[in-house]
PDB file of C-alpha atoms in Angstrom:
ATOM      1  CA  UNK B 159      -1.902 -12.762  -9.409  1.00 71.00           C
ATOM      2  CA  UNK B 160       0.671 -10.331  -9.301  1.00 68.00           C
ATOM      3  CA  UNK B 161       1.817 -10.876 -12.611  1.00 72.00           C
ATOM      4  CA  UNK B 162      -1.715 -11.144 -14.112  1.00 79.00           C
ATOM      5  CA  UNK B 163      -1.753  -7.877 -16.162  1.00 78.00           C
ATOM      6  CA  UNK B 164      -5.706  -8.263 -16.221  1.00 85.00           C
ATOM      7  CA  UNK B 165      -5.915  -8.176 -12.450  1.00 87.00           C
ATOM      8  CA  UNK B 166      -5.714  -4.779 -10.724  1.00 88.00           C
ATOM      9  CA  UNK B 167      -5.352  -5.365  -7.428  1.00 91.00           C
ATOM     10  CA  UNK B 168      -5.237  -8.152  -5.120  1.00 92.00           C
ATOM     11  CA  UNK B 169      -6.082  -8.718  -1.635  1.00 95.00           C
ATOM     12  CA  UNK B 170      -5.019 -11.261   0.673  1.00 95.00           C
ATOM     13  CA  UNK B 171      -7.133 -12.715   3.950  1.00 97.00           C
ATOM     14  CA  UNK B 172      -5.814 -14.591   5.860  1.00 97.00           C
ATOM     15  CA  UNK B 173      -6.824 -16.573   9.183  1.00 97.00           C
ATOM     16  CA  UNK B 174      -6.305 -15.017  13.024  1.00 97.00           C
ATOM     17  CA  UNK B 175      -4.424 -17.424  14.740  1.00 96.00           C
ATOM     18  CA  UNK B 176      -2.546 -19.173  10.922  1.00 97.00           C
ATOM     19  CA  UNK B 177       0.999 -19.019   9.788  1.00 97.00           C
ATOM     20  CA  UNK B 178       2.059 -17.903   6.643  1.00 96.00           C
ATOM     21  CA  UNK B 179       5.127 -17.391   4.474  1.00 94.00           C
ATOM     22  CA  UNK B 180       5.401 -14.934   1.980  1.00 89.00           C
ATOM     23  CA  UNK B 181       8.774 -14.277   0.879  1.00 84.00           C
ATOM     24  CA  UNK B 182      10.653 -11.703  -1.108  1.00 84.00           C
ATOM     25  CA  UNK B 183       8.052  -9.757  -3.433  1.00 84.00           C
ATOM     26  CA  UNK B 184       9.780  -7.384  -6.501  1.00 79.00           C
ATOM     27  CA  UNK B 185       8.945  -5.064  -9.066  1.00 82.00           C
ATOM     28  CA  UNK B 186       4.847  -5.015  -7.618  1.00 85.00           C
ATOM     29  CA  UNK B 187       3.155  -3.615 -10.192  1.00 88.00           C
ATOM     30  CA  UNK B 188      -0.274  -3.250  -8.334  1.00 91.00           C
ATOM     31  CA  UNK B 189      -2.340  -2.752  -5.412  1.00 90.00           C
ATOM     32  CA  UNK B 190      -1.927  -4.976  -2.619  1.00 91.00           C
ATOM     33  CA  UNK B 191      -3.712  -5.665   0.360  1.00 96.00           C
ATOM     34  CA  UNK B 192      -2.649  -8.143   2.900  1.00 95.00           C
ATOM     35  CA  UNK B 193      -5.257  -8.519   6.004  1.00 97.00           C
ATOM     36  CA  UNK B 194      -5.426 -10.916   8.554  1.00 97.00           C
ATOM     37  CA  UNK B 195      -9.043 -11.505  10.080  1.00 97.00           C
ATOM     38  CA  UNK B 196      -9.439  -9.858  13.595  1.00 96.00           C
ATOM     39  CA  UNK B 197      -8.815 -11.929  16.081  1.00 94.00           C
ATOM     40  CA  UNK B 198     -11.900 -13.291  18.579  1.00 93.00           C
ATOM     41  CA  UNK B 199     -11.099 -13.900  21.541  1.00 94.00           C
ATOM     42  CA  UNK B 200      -7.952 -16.236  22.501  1.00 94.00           C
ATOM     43  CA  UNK B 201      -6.865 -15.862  19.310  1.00 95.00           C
ATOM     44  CA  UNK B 202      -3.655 -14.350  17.864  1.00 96.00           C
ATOM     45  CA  UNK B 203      -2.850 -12.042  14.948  1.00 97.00           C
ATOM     46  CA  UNK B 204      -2.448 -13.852  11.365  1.00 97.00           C
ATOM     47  CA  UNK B 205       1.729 -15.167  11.801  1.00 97.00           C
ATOM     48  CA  UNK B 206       3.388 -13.812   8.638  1.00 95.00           C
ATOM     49  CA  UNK B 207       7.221 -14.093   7.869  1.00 94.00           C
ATOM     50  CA  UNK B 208       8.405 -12.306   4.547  1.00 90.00           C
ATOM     51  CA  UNK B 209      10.955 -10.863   2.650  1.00 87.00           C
ATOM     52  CA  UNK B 210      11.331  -7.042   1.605  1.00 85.00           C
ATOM     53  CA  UNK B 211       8.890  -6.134  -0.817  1.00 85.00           C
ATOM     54  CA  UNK B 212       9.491  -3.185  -3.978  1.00 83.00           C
ATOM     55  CA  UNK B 213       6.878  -1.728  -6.281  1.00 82.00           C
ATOM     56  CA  UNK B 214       7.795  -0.756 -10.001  1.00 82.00           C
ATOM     57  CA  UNK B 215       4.880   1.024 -11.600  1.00 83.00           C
ATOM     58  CA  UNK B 216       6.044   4.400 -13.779  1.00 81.00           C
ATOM     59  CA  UNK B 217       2.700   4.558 -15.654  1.00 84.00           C
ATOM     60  CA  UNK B 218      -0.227   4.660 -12.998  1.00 83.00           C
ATOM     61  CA  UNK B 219      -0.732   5.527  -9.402  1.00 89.00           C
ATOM     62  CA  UNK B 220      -1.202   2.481  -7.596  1.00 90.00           C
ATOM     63  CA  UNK B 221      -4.003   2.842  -4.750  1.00 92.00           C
ATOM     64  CA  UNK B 222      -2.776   1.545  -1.640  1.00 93.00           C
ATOM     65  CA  UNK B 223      -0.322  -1.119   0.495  1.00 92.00           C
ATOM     66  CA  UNK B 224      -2.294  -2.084   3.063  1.00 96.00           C
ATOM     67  CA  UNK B 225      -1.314  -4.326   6.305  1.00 94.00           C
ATOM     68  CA  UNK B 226      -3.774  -5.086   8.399  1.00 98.00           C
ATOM     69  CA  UNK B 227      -3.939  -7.392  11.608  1.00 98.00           C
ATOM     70  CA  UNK B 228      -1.018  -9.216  11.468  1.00 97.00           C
ATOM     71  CA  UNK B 229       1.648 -10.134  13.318  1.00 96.00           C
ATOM     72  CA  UNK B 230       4.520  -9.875  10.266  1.00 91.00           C
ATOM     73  CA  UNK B 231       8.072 -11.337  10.510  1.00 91.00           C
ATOM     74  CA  UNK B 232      10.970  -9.497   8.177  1.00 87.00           C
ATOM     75  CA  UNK B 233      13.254 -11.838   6.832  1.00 87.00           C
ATOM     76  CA  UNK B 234      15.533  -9.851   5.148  1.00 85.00           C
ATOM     77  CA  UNK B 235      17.035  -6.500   5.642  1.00 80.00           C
ATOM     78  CA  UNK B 236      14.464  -4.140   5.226  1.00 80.00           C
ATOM     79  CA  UNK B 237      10.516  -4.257   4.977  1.00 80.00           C
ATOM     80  CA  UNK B 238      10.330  -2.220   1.443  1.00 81.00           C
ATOM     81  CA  UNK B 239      13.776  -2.462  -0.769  1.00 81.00           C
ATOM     82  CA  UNK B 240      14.075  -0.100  -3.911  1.00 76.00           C
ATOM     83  CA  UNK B 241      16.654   0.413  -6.566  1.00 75.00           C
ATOM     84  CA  UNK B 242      16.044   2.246  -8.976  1.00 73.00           C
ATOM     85  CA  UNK B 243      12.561   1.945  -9.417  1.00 80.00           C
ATOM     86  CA  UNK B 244       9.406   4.254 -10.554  1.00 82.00           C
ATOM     87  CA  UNK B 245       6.130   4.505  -8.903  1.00 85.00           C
ATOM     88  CA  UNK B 246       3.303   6.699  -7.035  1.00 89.00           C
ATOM     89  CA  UNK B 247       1.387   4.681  -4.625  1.00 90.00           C
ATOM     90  CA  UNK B 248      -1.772   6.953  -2.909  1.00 93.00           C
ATOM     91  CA  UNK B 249      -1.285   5.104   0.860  1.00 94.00           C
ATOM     92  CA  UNK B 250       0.710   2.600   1.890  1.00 91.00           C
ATOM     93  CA  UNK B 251      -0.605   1.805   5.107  1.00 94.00           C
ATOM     94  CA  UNK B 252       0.309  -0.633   8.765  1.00 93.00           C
ATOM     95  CA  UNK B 253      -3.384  -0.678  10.793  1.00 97.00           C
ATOM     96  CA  UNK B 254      -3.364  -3.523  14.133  1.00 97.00           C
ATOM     97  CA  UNK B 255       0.183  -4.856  12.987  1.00 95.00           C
ATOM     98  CA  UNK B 256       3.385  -6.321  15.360  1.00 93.00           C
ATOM     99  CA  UNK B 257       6.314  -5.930  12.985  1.00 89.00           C
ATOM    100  CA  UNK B 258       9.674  -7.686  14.386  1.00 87.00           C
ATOM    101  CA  UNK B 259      12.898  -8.647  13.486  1.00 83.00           C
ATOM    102  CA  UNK B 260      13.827  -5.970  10.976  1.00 77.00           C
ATOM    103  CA  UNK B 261      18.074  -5.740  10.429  1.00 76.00           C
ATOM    104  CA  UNK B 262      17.624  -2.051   9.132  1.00 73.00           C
ATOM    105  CA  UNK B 263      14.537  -0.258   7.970  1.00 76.00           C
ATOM    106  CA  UNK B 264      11.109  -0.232   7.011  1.00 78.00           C
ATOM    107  CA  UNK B 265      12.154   1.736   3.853  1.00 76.00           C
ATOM    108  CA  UNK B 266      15.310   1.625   2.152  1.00 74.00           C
ATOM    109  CA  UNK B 267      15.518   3.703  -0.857  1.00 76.00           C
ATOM    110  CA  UNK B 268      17.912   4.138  -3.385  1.00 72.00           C
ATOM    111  CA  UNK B 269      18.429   5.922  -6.576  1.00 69.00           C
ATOM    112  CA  UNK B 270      20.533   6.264  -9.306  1.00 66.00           C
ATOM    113  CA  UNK B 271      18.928   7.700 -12.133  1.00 65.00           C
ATOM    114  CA  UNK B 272      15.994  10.172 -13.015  1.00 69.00           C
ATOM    115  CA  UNK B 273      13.053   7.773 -11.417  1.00 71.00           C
ATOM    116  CA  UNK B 274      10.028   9.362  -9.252  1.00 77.00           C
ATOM    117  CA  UNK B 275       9.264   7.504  -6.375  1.00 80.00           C
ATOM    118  CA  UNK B 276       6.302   9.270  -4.361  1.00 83.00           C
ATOM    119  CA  UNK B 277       4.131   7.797  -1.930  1.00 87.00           C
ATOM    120  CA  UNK B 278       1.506  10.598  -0.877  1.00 91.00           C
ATOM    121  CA  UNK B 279       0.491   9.121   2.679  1.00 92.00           C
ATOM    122  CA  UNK B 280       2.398   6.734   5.008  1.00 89.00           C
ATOM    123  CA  UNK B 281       0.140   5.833   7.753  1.00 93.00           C
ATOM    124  CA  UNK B 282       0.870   3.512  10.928  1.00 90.00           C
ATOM    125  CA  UNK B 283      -1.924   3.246  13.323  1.00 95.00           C
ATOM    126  CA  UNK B 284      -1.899   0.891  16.600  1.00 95.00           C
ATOM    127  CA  UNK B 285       1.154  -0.897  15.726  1.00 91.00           C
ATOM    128  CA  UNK B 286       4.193  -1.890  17.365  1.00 88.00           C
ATOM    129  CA  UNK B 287       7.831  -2.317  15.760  1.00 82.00           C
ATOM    130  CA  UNK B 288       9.895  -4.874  17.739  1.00 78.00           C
ATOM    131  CA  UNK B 289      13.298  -6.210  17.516  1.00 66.00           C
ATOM    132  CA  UNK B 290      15.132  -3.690  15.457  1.00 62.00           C
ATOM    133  CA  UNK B 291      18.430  -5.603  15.332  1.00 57.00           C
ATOM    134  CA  UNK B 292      20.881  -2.518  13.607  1.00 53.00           C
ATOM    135  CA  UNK B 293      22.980  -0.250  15.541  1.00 48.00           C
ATOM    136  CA  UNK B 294      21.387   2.869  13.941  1.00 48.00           C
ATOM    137  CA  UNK B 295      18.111   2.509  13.357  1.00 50.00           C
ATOM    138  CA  UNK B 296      16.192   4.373  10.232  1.00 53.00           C
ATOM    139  CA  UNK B 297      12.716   4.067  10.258  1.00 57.00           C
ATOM    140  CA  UNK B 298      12.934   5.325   6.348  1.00 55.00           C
ATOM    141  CA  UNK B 299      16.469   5.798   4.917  1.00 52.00           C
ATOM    142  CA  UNK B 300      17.071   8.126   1.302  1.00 50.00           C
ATOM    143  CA  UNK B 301      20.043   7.325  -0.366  1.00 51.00           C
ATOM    144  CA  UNK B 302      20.435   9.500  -3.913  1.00 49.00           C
ATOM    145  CA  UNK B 303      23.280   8.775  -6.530  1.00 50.00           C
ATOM    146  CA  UNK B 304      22.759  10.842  -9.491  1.00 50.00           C
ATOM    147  CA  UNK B 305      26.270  11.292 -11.714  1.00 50.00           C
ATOM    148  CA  UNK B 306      26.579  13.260 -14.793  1.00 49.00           C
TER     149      UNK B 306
END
């Protein structure tokens, strides 16, 4: 689906209490929504473990990233990983989430050539980060290379 130029956006549900495995995500060229269903009672967040994630969209603004109600796993590095690409995403949002394991950031950004990449509202409500395993931790890290 997220190659499917006639889809727009997609959105993910996934079961309280499940396990899932996402994996490393590039290049995003869409809306995304990933929400676990709220958990009743006994039951635990949606389990997801996944790679970092990038968005490359230079000719729209994208609505949202949304993450909602789960209980997410970073395999790699960094939750979002860019290089070089262009986009403008409206939110990208964390709402009920338990993020653990990152090595170094939720954002790592870097860029080497004349590429916008905006994102007009980052918003983390009722979450918890756990098990930041760098010895300087960046919640968002910036890294610009421009050469003439």
């Amino acid at each position: 689906m997220l190659a499917d130029a006639s889809v727009n956006e997609v959105k993910l549900f996934l079961k309280a209490g499940a396990t899932y495995k996402l994996g490393t995500q590039t290049e995003i060229p869409k809306a995304l929504y990933i929400m676990g269903q709220a958990p009743g009672d006994g039951e635990e967040l949606a389990f997801m473990e996944m790679g970092n994630m990038s968005i490359n969209c230079p000719d729209a603004i994208i609505e949202a990233f949304h993450f909602e109600n789960l209980k997410i796993k970073v395999t790699t590095s960094d939750f979002f990983k860019f290089k070089n690409q262009a986009f403008h995403v409206s939110t990208i949002s964390w709402k009920n989430c338990e993020i653990s394991d990152l090595v170094r950031t939720m954002w790592y950004q870097e860029v080497d050539a004349a590429q916008k990449q905006i994102a007009d509202h980052i918003v983390i409500e009722n979450c918890t980060l756990m098990m930041f395993f760098a010895r300087v931790i960046f919640l968002f890290f910036h890294q610009c290379k421009i050469e003439d």
